[in-house]
């Protein structure tokens, strides 16, 4: 059985979630397979444009709003991501990839300014302010990590009272940034209930960053309805994670996996067994049973602003499972099922905790997911410390229709590609095909000033694989430009792929929004000097300087006096002892001592 995805397109979702103009939140649970669970936390806040400009803040946080106003930012998109989305096992990406970023931190924004220089100055101001707000290294997004995409991103808002000629799009990435609890805490503080109530109470750092893949997204935009009513500012926060069910169910005080007793194993009895201690795991359709407390470590602590403008409770938790599957809830929860028989939602009061128990009784609960429209993988080629190459494999999974997309890469300045070596060919051919790349935008790098920007408009026929390749040279850095772990390599930002409609199954003729795919980041090894040689020079120089300084300091500071000037010394007795010793040594040398002994 195959079910439709519960992740609505962005255009339909924006019209659905803001029926109540203030605040809404929802948790969507999607079993991907018996071992994985996709949990999507969504938070929507809304405010009128007039109250926003007058700094009357209710659900739009003041800390973020004043930063955007100070930097003249009309639209903001911020992403924190870790892990890799497994297309083959989990299917298409949630929300069409629009709420996903590359590994590390990714930021792009539309800034209002009069010139490129003024827009970049405001971009730097925005990065520095967001760096302090989210405890991230966004202040390191300088000119070498900033690009201005031409075809990849489009504004999702309306840009009230702003001319498009005065809006500048700037994009920056930090693939080396490690996302951790320090970034989650400011994210939760932007919510009305600060993570103390509602579905945000499940966002624990131990569970979130133990996920196989996770992404945090913040989007701020302005929307003006077509009927001419007042414009509004919308802020959308999302947390998507893929949890391993078995690993999440382990108790925190005993996280090490240990084999259970043989009596608790589910074995396939249709296979022959030579011994009683053997067991083939059964591939049953019953799925796994779990509870919210087992997966997230706690139940939902009530609801946060769960009533709409009419005072009725709204759906806060939804799960995609067939109606035949048994689901139990604790508390006065109201259940709502859809007509397709694949989805149910629960609304619960704010004063009671909510617990949901998914039984193992019933048909399988994970969807037979559809294939993504495009598979993409990128890797390095070549060897040595002087030059190398990049190879990208792009596979169109549709057997009937071609697919067009924009391929966008941001390369560091010390990675110098040769544009004349850029080729595109089919995997079944050995010669390049000039009809694959329709359009090219290339912005070369300047040493220590800006990176390389490459945007390609590519078309791949049905059921074909295209291989993009190009060569590059590796620059030699100054020794002060290397990080502390220089031998690890340098992170190269993931490539961004924007799928242009139509793609996939378009038999229903419904409007499609662009989808996004991001490849994994790359690790580039550069020629690394022997940092032990400066260390040896420093040690040798320090030793010579210490010896020279000690001798000179000794001569300048020490005071020489005669022996007879020292108090407590009898100089005559000392001279007598010295004369006696000298006479004894002289007698021994002349042999007088031996003559006295013989006599």
Coordinates of C-alpha atoms in Angstrom, one line a residue:
X1 CA 0.0 0.0 0.0
X2 CA 1.3 3.5 -0.9
X3 CA 0.1 6.6 0.9
X4 CA 0.3 10.2 -0.1
X5 CA 2.8 12.4 1.8
X6 CA 1.5 14.5 4.7
X7 CA 4.0 17.3 3.9
X8 CA 1.9 19.8 2.0
X9 CA 3.4 22.1 -0.7
X10 CA 4.6 25.4 0.6
X11 CA 2.1 27.4 -1.4
X12 CA -0.9 25.5 0.0
X13 CA 0.6 25.4 3.5
X14 CA 0.8 29.2 3.8
X15 CA -2.9 29.5 3.1
X16 CA -3.8 26.8 5.6
X17 CA -1.8 27.6 8.7
X18 CA -2.7 31.2 9.2
X19 CA -6.4 30.9 9.6
X20 CA -5.7 32.2 13.1
X21 CA -3.6 35.3 12.6
X22 CA -1.5 34.9 15.8
X23 CA 0.3 31.6 16.5
X24 CA 0.0 27.9 15.6
X25 CA 2.1 24.8 16.1
X26 CA 1.9 21.2 15.0
X27 CA 3.9 18.0 15.3
X28 CA 3.8 15.6 12.3
X29 CA 5.0 12.0 12.7
X30 CA 5.8 9.9 9.7
X31 CA 7.1 6.3 10.1
X32 CA 9.6 5.9 7.2
X33 CA 10.3 2.2 7.8
X34 CA 10.2 -0.1 10.8
X35 CA 13.5 1.4 12.1
X36 CA 13.1 5.2 11.3
X37 CA 10.6 7.9 12.3
X38 CA 10.4 11.4 10.8
X39 CA 9.3 14.0 13.3
X40 CA 8.5 17.5 12.0
X41 CA 8.0 20.3 14.5
X42 CA 6.3 23.4 12.9
X43 CA 5.7 26.8 14.5
X44 CA 4.0 29.6 12.7
X45 CA 3.8 33.2 14.1
X46 CA 2.2 36.2 12.4
X47 CA 1.9 39.9 13.0
X48 CA 0.6 42.9 11.1
X49 CA 3.2 44.9 9.2
X50 CA 2.1 48.1 10.9
X51 CA 2.6 46.7 14.4
X52 CA 5.9 45.2 13.2
X53 CA 7.2 48.6 12.0
X54 CA 6.0 50.3 15.2
X55 CA 7.9 47.6 17.2
X56 CA 4.7 46.2 18.9
X57 CA 5.8 42.6 19.2
X58 CA 3.6 39.8 20.4
X59 CA 4.5 36.5 18.9
X60 CA 7.2 37.7 16.5
X61 CA 10.2 37.9 18.9
X62 CA 11.7 41.3 19.6
X63 CA 15.3 40.1 19.6
X64 CA 15.1 38.8 16.0
X65 CA 12.8 41.6 14.7
X66 CA 15.1 44.4 15.8
X67 CA 18.0 42.8 14.1
X68 CA 16.2 42.5 10.8
X69 CA 15.0 46.1 11.0
X70 CA 18.4 47.4 11.8
X71 CA 20.0 45.6 8.9
X72 CA 17.1 46.4 6.5
X73 CA 16.5 42.7 5.9
X74 CA 13.2 42.1 4.1
X75 CA 13.4 38.3 4.0
X76 CA 15.5 35.9 6.0
X77 CA 16.2 32.2 5.6
X78 CA 18.5 30.5 8.2
X79 CA 19.3 26.8 8.4
X80 CA 21.2 24.6 10.9
X81 CA 21.7 21.0 9.6
X82 CA 23.6 17.9 10.5
X83 CA 23.7 14.4 9.0
X84 CA 22.8 13.2 5.6
X85 CA 19.3 12.5 4.2
X86 CA 19.2 8.9 2.8
X87 CA 17.1 9.3 -0.4
X88 CA 17.1 5.5 -1.1
X89 CA 15.8 4.5 2.3
X90 CA 13.6 7.5 3.3
X91 CA 12.3 8.7 -0.1
X92 CA 11.7 12.4 -1.0
X93 CA 12.8 15.1 1.4
X94 CA 10.3 16.7 3.8
X95 CA 8.7 20.0 2.6
X96 CA 10.2 19.5 -0.8
X97 CA 13.7 20.4 0.6
X98 CA 12.6 24.0 1.0
X99 CA 13.2 23.9 4.8
X100 CA 16.5 22.1 4.6
X101 CA 20.0 23.5 4.5
X102 CA 23.5 22.2 3.7
X103 CA 25.7 20.6 6.4
X104 CA 26.6 23.2 9.0
X105 CA 25.0 26.6 8.7
X106 CA 23.4 28.2 5.6
X107 CA 22.0 31.7 5.4
X108 CA 20.5 33.7 2.6
X109 CA 18.6 37.0 2.8
X110 CA 17.2 39.8 0.7
X111 CA 18.6 43.1 2.0
X112 CA 17.3 46.5 0.9
X113 CA 20.1 48.9 -0.1
X114 CA 21.1 51.5 -2.7
X115 CA 24.2 49.7 -4.0
X116 CA 26.2 46.5 -3.8
X117 CA 28.6 48.0 -1.2
X118 CA 25.8 49.1 1.0
X119 CA 24.1 45.8 0.8
X120 CA 27.3 43.9 1.8
X121 CA 27.8 46.3 4.7
X122 CA 24.3 45.5 6.0
X123 CA 24.9 41.8 5.3
X124 CA 27.9 41.9 7.6
X125 CA 25.8 43.6 10.2
X126 CA 23.2 41.0 9.9
X127 CA 25.7 38.1 10.2
X128 CA 27.3 39.6 13.3
X129 CA 24.0 40.2 15.1
X130 CA 22.7 36.7 14.3
X131 CA 26.0 35.2 15.4
X132 CA 25.4 36.5 18.9
X133 CA 21.7 35.7 18.9
X134 CA 22.1 32.0 17.9
X135 CA 25.6 31.3 19.5
X136 CA 26.9 30.4 16.0
X137 CA 30.0 31.5 14.0
X138 CA 28.0 33.4 11.5
X139 CA 30.4 36.3 11.9
X140 CA 32.9 34.2 9.9
X141 CA 30.7 34.6 6.8
X142 CA 32.9 37.2 5.1
X143 CA 33.4 38.2 1.5
X144 CA 35.2 34.9 0.7
X145 CA 32.1 32.9 1.8
X146 CA 29.5 35.2 0.4
X147 CA 27.9 34.8 -3.1
X148 CA 25.0 36.4 -5.0
X149 CA 23.0 33.7 -6.7
X150 CA 21.2 34.6 -9.9
X151 CA 18.9 31.6 -10.7
X152 CA 18.8 29.4 -7.5
X153 CA 16.7 31.3 -5.0
X154 CA 13.6 33.4 -5.4
X155 CA 11.8 35.5 -2.7
X156 CA 8.8 33.8 -1.2
X157 CA 7.4 37.0 0.3
X158 CA 5.8 40.0 -1.4
X159 CA 8.2 42.7 -0.3
X160 CA 5.7 45.3 0.7
X161 CA 6.6 48.9 -0.2
X162 CA 10.0 47.8 -1.6
X163 CA 11.2 47.9 -5.2
X164 CA 12.8 44.8 -6.5
X165 CA 15.6 46.9 -7.8
X166 CA 16.6 47.8 -4.3
X167 CA 16.6 44.2 -3.0
X168 CA 20.0 42.4 -3.0
X169 CA 20.2 38.6 -2.5
X170 CA 23.2 37.4 -0.5
X171 CA 24.1 33.8 0.4
X172 CA 26.6 32.4 2.8
X173 CA 27.6 29.0 4.1
X174 CA 29.7 27.5 7.0
X175 CA 30.0 23.8 6.3
X176 CA 32.5 23.4 9.1
X177 CA 30.1 24.7 11.8
X178 CA 29.1 22.1 14.4
X179 CA 25.4 22.4 15.3
X180 CA 24.8 21.7 19.0
X181 CA 22.6 22.5 22.0
X182 CA 24.0 26.1 22.0
X183 CA 22.1 26.7 18.8
X184 CA 18.9 24.9 20.0
X185 CA 18.5 27.0 23.2
X186 CA 18.2 30.4 21.3
X187 CA 15.9 28.7 18.8
X188 CA 13.5 27.7 21.6
X189 CA 13.6 31.1 23.2
X190 CA 12.0 32.6 20.1
X191 CA 8.8 30.6 20.8
X192 CA 6.0 32.0 22.9
X193 CA 6.2 29.2 25.5
X194 CA 10.0 29.0 25.4
X195 CA 9.9 25.2 25.1
X196 CA 8.2 24.8 28.5
X197 CA 4.8 23.7 27.0
X198 CA 3.4 22.4 23.8
X199 CA 5.2 20.3 21.3
X200 CA 8.4 22.3 21.9
X201 CA 8.7 20.5 25.3
X202 CA 9.9 17.4 23.4
X203 CA 12.9 19.2 21.9
X204 CA 15.6 17.9 24.0
X205 CA 19.2 18.3 22.9
X206 CA 20.1 14.7 23.7
X207 CA 17.4 13.3 21.4
X208 CA 17.6 16.0 18.7
X209 CA 21.4 15.7 18.1
X210 CA 21.3 11.9 18.4
X211 CA 19.1 11.7 15.3
X212 CA 20.3 10.3 12.1
X213 CA 19.5 13.6 10.3
X214 CA 18.2 16.9 11.7
X215 CA 17.5 20.4 10.4
X216 CA 16.4 23.6 12.1
X217 CA 15.0 26.3 9.9
X218 CA 13.9 29.9 10.5
X219 CA 12.1 31.9 7.7
X220 CA 10.8 35.5 8.0
X221 CA 9.0 37.1 5.2
X222 CA 6.3 39.7 4.4
X223 CA 3.0 38.7 2.8
X224 CA 0.4 40.9 1.2
X225 CA -3.0 39.3 0.3
X226 CA -4.3 39.7 -3.2
X227 CA -7.6 41.2 -1.8
X228 CA -5.7 44.3 -0.8
X229 CA -6.0 43.8 2.9
X230 CA -3.2 44.7 5.4
X231 CA 0.2 43.1 4.8
X232 CA 1.7 40.9 7.5
X233 CA 5.0 39.5 8.7
X234 CA 5.2 35.8 8.9
X235 CA 7.8 33.8 10.8
X236 CA 8.1 30.1 10.4
X237 CA 10.3 27.8 12.6
X238 CA 10.8 24.2 11.8
X239 CA 12.7 21.3 13.3
X240 CA 12.9 18.1 11.2
X241 CA 14.6 15.0 12.5
X242 CA 14.9 11.3 11.5
X243 CA 15.1 9.2 14.7
X244 CA 16.2 5.6 15.0
X245 CA 13.4 3.9 16.9
X246 CA 15.6 1.3 18.6
X247 CA 18.2 3.8 19.6
X248 CA 15.7 6.3 20.9
X249 CA 13.9 3.7 23.0
X250 CA 17.1 3.0 25.0
X251 CA 17.0 4.4 28.5
X252 CA 19.3 7.3 29.1
X253 CA 20.9 5.6 32.1
X254 CA 21.7 2.5 30.0
X255 CA 22.5 3.8 26.5
X256 CA 24.8 0.9 25.5
X257 CA 22.9 -1.6 23.3
X258 CA 22.9 -5.1 24.7
X259 CA 21.4 -8.3 23.3
X260 CA 18.1 -9.1 24.8
X261 CA 17.0 -12.6 25.9
X262 CA 16.3 -15.1 23.2
X263 CA 12.7 -15.4 24.4
X264 CA 12.0 -11.8 23.3
X265 CA 13.3 -12.2 19.7
X266 CA 10.8 -12.3 16.8
X267 CA 12.0 -15.1 14.5
X268 CA 10.9 -16.2 11.1
X269 CA 9.4 -19.6 11.6
X270 CA 9.2 -20.3 7.8
X271 CA 13.0 -20.9 7.6
X272 CA 14.7 -24.1 8.7
X273 CA 16.8 -24.0 11.8
X274 CA 19.6 -26.5 12.6
X275 CA 19.9 -25.4 16.2
X276 CA 17.6 -23.9 18.8
X277 CA 19.8 -20.9 19.5
X278 CA 19.6 -19.6 15.8
X279 CA 17.1 -17.0 14.8
X280 CA 16.3 -15.3 11.5
X281 CA 14.6 -11.9 12.1
X282 CA 11.1 -12.0 10.9
X283 CA 10.0 -9.4 8.3
X284 CA 6.5 -9.0 9.6
X285 CA 4.0 -6.3 8.7
X286 CA 3.2 -5.5 12.2
X287 CA 5.8 -2.7 12.6
X288 CA 7.1 -1.5 15.9
X289 CA 5.3 -0.2 18.9
X290 CA 6.4 3.0 20.7
X291 CA 5.2 5.8 22.7
X292 CA 6.1 9.5 22.7
X293 CA 7.7 9.1 26.1
X294 CA 9.9 6.3 24.8
X295 CA 11.0 8.2 21.7
X296 CA 11.5 11.7 23.1
X297 CA 12.1 10.9 26.7
X298 CA 9.0 12.7 28.0
X299 CA 5.3 13.3 27.2
X300 CA 4.0 16.6 25.7
X301 CA 3.6 19.0 28.6
X302 CA 0.2 20.3 27.6
X303 CA -0.4 22.6 24.6
X304 CA 0.9 26.1 23.9
X305 CA -1.8 28.5 22.7
X306 CA -3.9 25.6 21.4
X307 CA -7.2 27.4 21.0
X308 CA -8.2 29.3 17.9
X309 CA -10.1 32.6 17.7
X310 CA -13.4 30.7 18.4
X311 CA -11.9 29.1 21.5
X312 CA -11.8 25.6 20.0
X313 CA -8.8 23.3 20.4
X314 CA -6.7 22.9 17.3
X315 CA -4.9 19.8 16.1
X316 CA -1.4 19.8 17.6
X317 CA -0.1 16.2 16.9
X318 CA -0.7 14.3 13.6
X319 CA 0.6 10.9 12.6
X320 CA 0.5 9.2 9.2
X321 CA -0.7 5.6 9.7
X322 CA -3.7 3.6 8.4
X323 CA -6.9 3.9 10.4
X324 CA -6.7 0.1 11.1
X325 CA -3.7 0.6 13.3
X326 CA -4.5 1.0 17.0
X327 CA -3.4 4.3 18.6
X328 CA -4.1 5.0 22.3
X329 CA -3.9 8.4 23.9
X330 CA -3.8 9.6 27.5
X331 CA -6.0 12.6 28.5
X332 CA -8.9 14.3 27.0
X333 CA -7.6 14.3 23.5
X334 CA -9.9 14.8 20.5
X335 CA -9.1 12.5 17.5
X336 CA -9.7 13.5 13.9
X337 CA -9.2 11.1 10.9
X338 CA -9.0 12.0 7.2
X339 CA -11.1 10.5 4.5
X340 CA -8.2 8.8 2.8
X341 CA -7.7 6.6 5.8
X342 CA -4.0 7.4 6.1
X343 CA -3.8 10.2 8.7
X344 CA -5.1 11.1 12.1
X345 CA -4.7 14.2 14.3
X346 CA -5.2 14.9 17.9
X347 CA -6.2 18.1 19.8
X348 CA -5.7 18.3 23.5
X349 CA -6.2 20.9 26.2
X350 CA -3.4 23.1 27.5
X351 CA -3.7 21.9 31.2
X352 CA -3.1 18.2 30.6
X353 CA 0.0 16.4 29.4
X354 CA -0.5 14.4 26.2
X355 CA 0.8 10.8 25.6
X356 CA 0.3 8.7 22.5
X357 CA 0.9 5.0 22.3
X358 CA 1.3 3.3 19.0
X359 CA 0.4 -0.3 19.2
X360 CA 2.1 -3.1 17.2
X361 CA -1.2 -4.6 16.3
X362 CA -2.4 -3.8 12.8
X363 CA -0.9 -3.5 9.3
X364 CA 2.5 -2.0 8.5
X365 CA 2.7 1.7 9.4
X366 CA 5.5 2.9 7.1
X367 CA 4.8 4.1 3.6
X368 CA 6.2 2.5 0.5
X369 CA 7.9 5.7 -0.4
X370 CA 8.1 7.0 -3.9
X371 CA 11.5 7.7 -5.6
X372 CA 12.8 11.2 -5.5
X373 CA 12.7 13.0 -8.8
X374 CA 16.5 13.3 -8.9
X375 CA 19.5 11.5 -7.3
X376 CA 22.6 13.6 -6.8
X377 CA 26.0 12.7 -5.5
X378 CA 29.3 14.6 -5.6
X379 CA 32.9 13.5 -5.0
X380 CA 36.5 14.5 -5.6
X381 CA 38.6 12.9 -8.3
X382 CA 42.4 12.8 -8.9
X383 CA 45.3 12.5 -6.5
X384 CA 48.2 14.6 -5.3
X385 CA 48.6 17.9 -3.6
X386 CA 48.7 20.1 -6.6
X387 CA 45.4 19.6 -8.5
X388 CA 42.2 17.6 -8.5
X389 CA 38.7 17.3 -10.0
X390 CA 35.1 17.3 -9.0
X391 CA 32.6 14.7 -10.3
X392 CA 28.8 15.0 -9.8
X393 CA 26.4 12.2 -10.8
X394 CA 22.8 13.4 -11.5
X395 CA 20.2 10.7 -12.2
X396 CA 16.7 11.3 -13.5
X397 CA 14.4 8.6 -12.0
X398 CA 11.4 9.4 -14.2
X399 CA 11.0 6.8 -17.0
X400 CA 8.9 9.1 -19.2
X401 CA 9.8 12.8 -18.7
X402 CA 12.9 14.9 -18.7
X403 CA 13.8 17.1 -15.8
X404 CA 15.4 20.6 -15.7
X405 CA 17.2 22.1 -12.7
X406 CA 19.6 24.7 -11.5
X407 CA 23.0 23.4 -10.2
X408 CA 24.6 25.9 -7.8
X409 CA 28.1 25.5 -6.3
X410 CA 30.1 27.8 -3.9
X411 CA 33.8 27.1 -3.9
X412 CA 36.5 28.6 -1.6
X413 CA 39.0 30.9 -3.2
X414 CA 41.9 28.5 -2.7
X415 CA 40.0 25.9 -4.9
X416 CA 40.6 27.3 -8.5
X417 CA 38.5 25.6 -11.1
X418 CA 39.2 25.7 -14.9
X419 CA 35.9 26.5 -16.6
X420 CA 37.2 25.1 -20.0
X421 CA 37.4 21.7 -18.4
X422 CA 33.7 21.7 -17.4
X423 CA 32.0 18.8 -19.3
X424 CA 28.7 17.1 -19.1
X425 CA 28.1 13.6 -20.6
X426 CA 25.8 10.7 -20.2
X427 CA 27.0 7.7 -18.2
X428 CA 26.5 5.5 -21.3
X429 CA 28.7 7.8 -23.5
X430 CA 32.4 8.7 -23.4
X431 CA 32.1 12.1 -25.2
X432 CA 30.5 15.3 -23.8
X433 CA 27.1 16.3 -24.9
X434 CA 26.7 20.1 -25.5
X435 CA 22.9 20.0 -25.1
X436 CA 22.9 19.0 -21.4
X437 CA 24.0 22.4 -20.1
X438 CA 21.6 25.1 -21.3
X439 CA 23.0 28.1 -19.4
X440 CA 26.1 29.0 -17.4
X441 CA 26.8 31.7 -14.9
X442 CA 30.4 31.8 -13.6
X443 CA 32.0 34.3 -11.2
X444 CA 35.7 33.6 -10.8
X445 CA 37.4 33.8 -7.4
X446 CA 39.8 36.5 -6.2
X447 CA 42.5 35.5 -3.8
X448 CA 41.5 36.2 -0.3
X449 CA 38.6 38.4 -1.4
X450 CA 35.8 36.2 -2.8
X451 CA 35.1 32.6 -3.7
X452 CA 34.0 31.0 -6.9
X453 CA 30.3 31.0 -7.9
X454 CA 29.0 28.5 -10.5
X455 CA 25.4 28.2 -11.6
X456 CA 24.3 25.8 -14.4
X457 CA 20.9 25.3 -16.0
X458 CA 20.9 21.5 -16.7
X459 CA 18.4 19.3 -18.4
X460 CA 18.5 15.5 -18.0
X461 CA 16.4 13.2 -20.2
X462 CA 14.2 10.5 -18.8
X463 CA 15.9 7.6 -17.1
X464 CA 19.4 8.9 -17.8
X465 CA 22.4 9.7 -15.6
X466 CA 24.5 12.8 -16.3
X467 CA 28.1 13.2 -15.1
X468 CA 29.4 16.7 -14.6
X469 CA 33.2 17.0 -14.2
X470 CA 35.8 19.8 -14.0
X471 CA 39.4 20.2 -12.9
X472 CA 40.8 22.6 -10.4
X473 CA 44.1 23.7 -8.8
X474 CA 44.9 23.8 -5.1
X475 CA 46.4 27.0 -3.8
X476 CA 49.1 27.1 -1.1
X477 CA 48.0 29.1 1.9
X478 CA 50.0 31.2 4.3
X479 CA 50.9 29.3 7.5
X480 CA 48.7 31.6 9.5
X481 CA 45.6 30.7 7.4
X482 CA 45.6 27.1 8.4
X483 CA 43.2 25.9 11.1
X484 CA 44.5 24.0 14.2
X485 CA 43.6 20.6 12.6
X486 CA 45.2 21.5 9.2
X487 CA 45.8 17.8 8.2
X488 CA 42.0 17.1 8.5
X489 CA 41.3 19.1 5.4
X490 CA 39.0 22.0 4.4
X491 CA 35.2 21.7 4.2
X492 CA 33.6 22.6 0.8
X493 CA 30.0 23.6 1.0
X494 CA 27.3 21.3 -0.5
X495 CA 25.9 21.9 -3.9
X496 CA 22.4 23.3 -4.1
X497 CA 20.0 21.9 -6.8
X498 CA 16.7 23.6 -7.6
X499 CA 14.3 21.4 -9.5
X500 CA 12.2 23.4 -11.9
X501 CA 8.5 22.4 -12.5
X502 CA 7.2 20.3 -13.9
X503 CA 8.9 17.2 -12.4
X504 CA 7.7 13.9 -11.0
X505 CA 4.1 12.9 -11.4
X506 CA 2.3 15.8 -13.0
X507 CA -0.8 13.9 -14.1
X508 CA -3.1 15.9 -11.8
X509 CA -2.0 19.2 -13.4
X510 CA -1.7 20.9 -10.0
X511 CA 0.7 23.8 -9.6
X512 CA 4.1 22.8 -8.4
X513 CA 6.6 24.8 -6.2
X514 CA 10.3 24.4 -6.8
X515 CA 12.0 21.6 -4.9
X516 CA 15.6 21.7 -3.5
X517 CA 18.2 19.0 -3.1
X518 CA 21.5 19.5 -1.4
X519 CA 24.5 17.2 -1.8
X520 CA 26.8 16.2 1.0
X521 CA 29.8 18.5 1.8
X522 CA 33.3 17.6 0.7
X523 CA 36.6 17.5 2.5
X524 CA 39.5 19.0 0.5
X525 CA 43.1 18.2 1.5
X526 CA 45.5 21.0 0.7
X527 CA 49.3 21.1 0.7
X528 CA 50.2 21.3 4.4
X529 CA 53.6 22.6 5.6
X530 CA 55.5 20.8 8.3
X531 CA 54.5 22.9 11.3
X532 CA 57.2 21.2 13.5
X533 CA 59.9 23.2 11.7
X534 CA 58.7 26.6 13.1
X535 CA 58.4 24.9 16.4
X536 CA 62.0 23.7 16.3
X537 CA 63.2 27.2 15.2
X538 CA 61.2 28.7 18.1
X539 CA 62.7 26.3 20.6
X540 CA 66.3 26.8 19.4
X541 CA 66.0 30.5 19.3
X542 CA 64.4 30.6 22.8
X543 CA 67.3 28.5 24.1
X544 CA 70.0 30.7 22.7
X545 CA 68.2 33.8 23.9
X546 CA 67.8 32.4 27.4
X547 CA 71.5 31.5 27.6
X548 CA 72.6 34.9 26.4
X549 CA 70.2 36.8 28.6
X550 CA 71.2 34.7 31.6
X551 CA 74.9 35.4 31.2
X552 CA 74.5 39.2 30.5
X553 CA 72.0 39.5 33.4
X554 CA 74.4 37.7 35.7
X555 CA 77.2 40.0 34.9
X556 CA 75.1 43.1 35.3
X557 CA 73.4 42.2 38.5
X558 CA 76.0 40.2 40.5
X559 CA 78.3 42.2 42.8
X560 CA 81.9 41.0 43.4
X561 CA 83.5 41.6 46.8
X562 CA 86.7 40.5 48.5
X563 CA 86.8 37.5 50.8
X564 CA 88.1 39.6 53.7
X565 CA 85.0 41.8 53.4
X566 CA 82.6 39.1 54.1
X567 CA 81.4 39.0 57.7
X568 CA 82.1 35.9 59.8
X569 CA 85.2 34.9 57.8
X570 CA 88.8 34.7 59.4
X571 CA 91.0 35.4 56.5
X572 CA 94.3 34.4 58.2
X573 CA 93.0 30.9 59.1
X574 CA 91.8 30.5 55.5
X575 CA 95.3 31.4 54.2
X576 CA 97.0 29.0 56.6
X577 CA 94.7 26.1 55.4
X578 CA 95.4 27.0 51.8
X579 CA 99.2 27.1 52.4
X580 CA 99.0 23.7 54.2
X581 CA 97.2 22.1 51.3
X582 CA 99.7 23.5 48.8
X583 CA 102.6 22.3 50.8
X584 CA 101.1 18.8 51.1
X585 CA 100.6 18.6 47.3
X586 CA 104.1 19.8 46.7
X587 CA 105.6 17.2 49.0
X588 CA 103.7 14.4 47.4
X589 CA 104.8 15.6 44.0
X590 CA 108.5 15.6 45.0
X591 CA 108.3 12.2 46.9
X592 CA 109.2 13.5 50.3
X593 CA 106.2 11.8 51.7
X594 CA 107.5 8.4 50.7
X595 CA 111.0 9.0 52.3
X596 CA 109.4 9.9 55.7
X597 CA 107.4 6.7 55.7
X598 CA 110.6 4.6 54.9
X599 CA 112.5 6.2 57.8

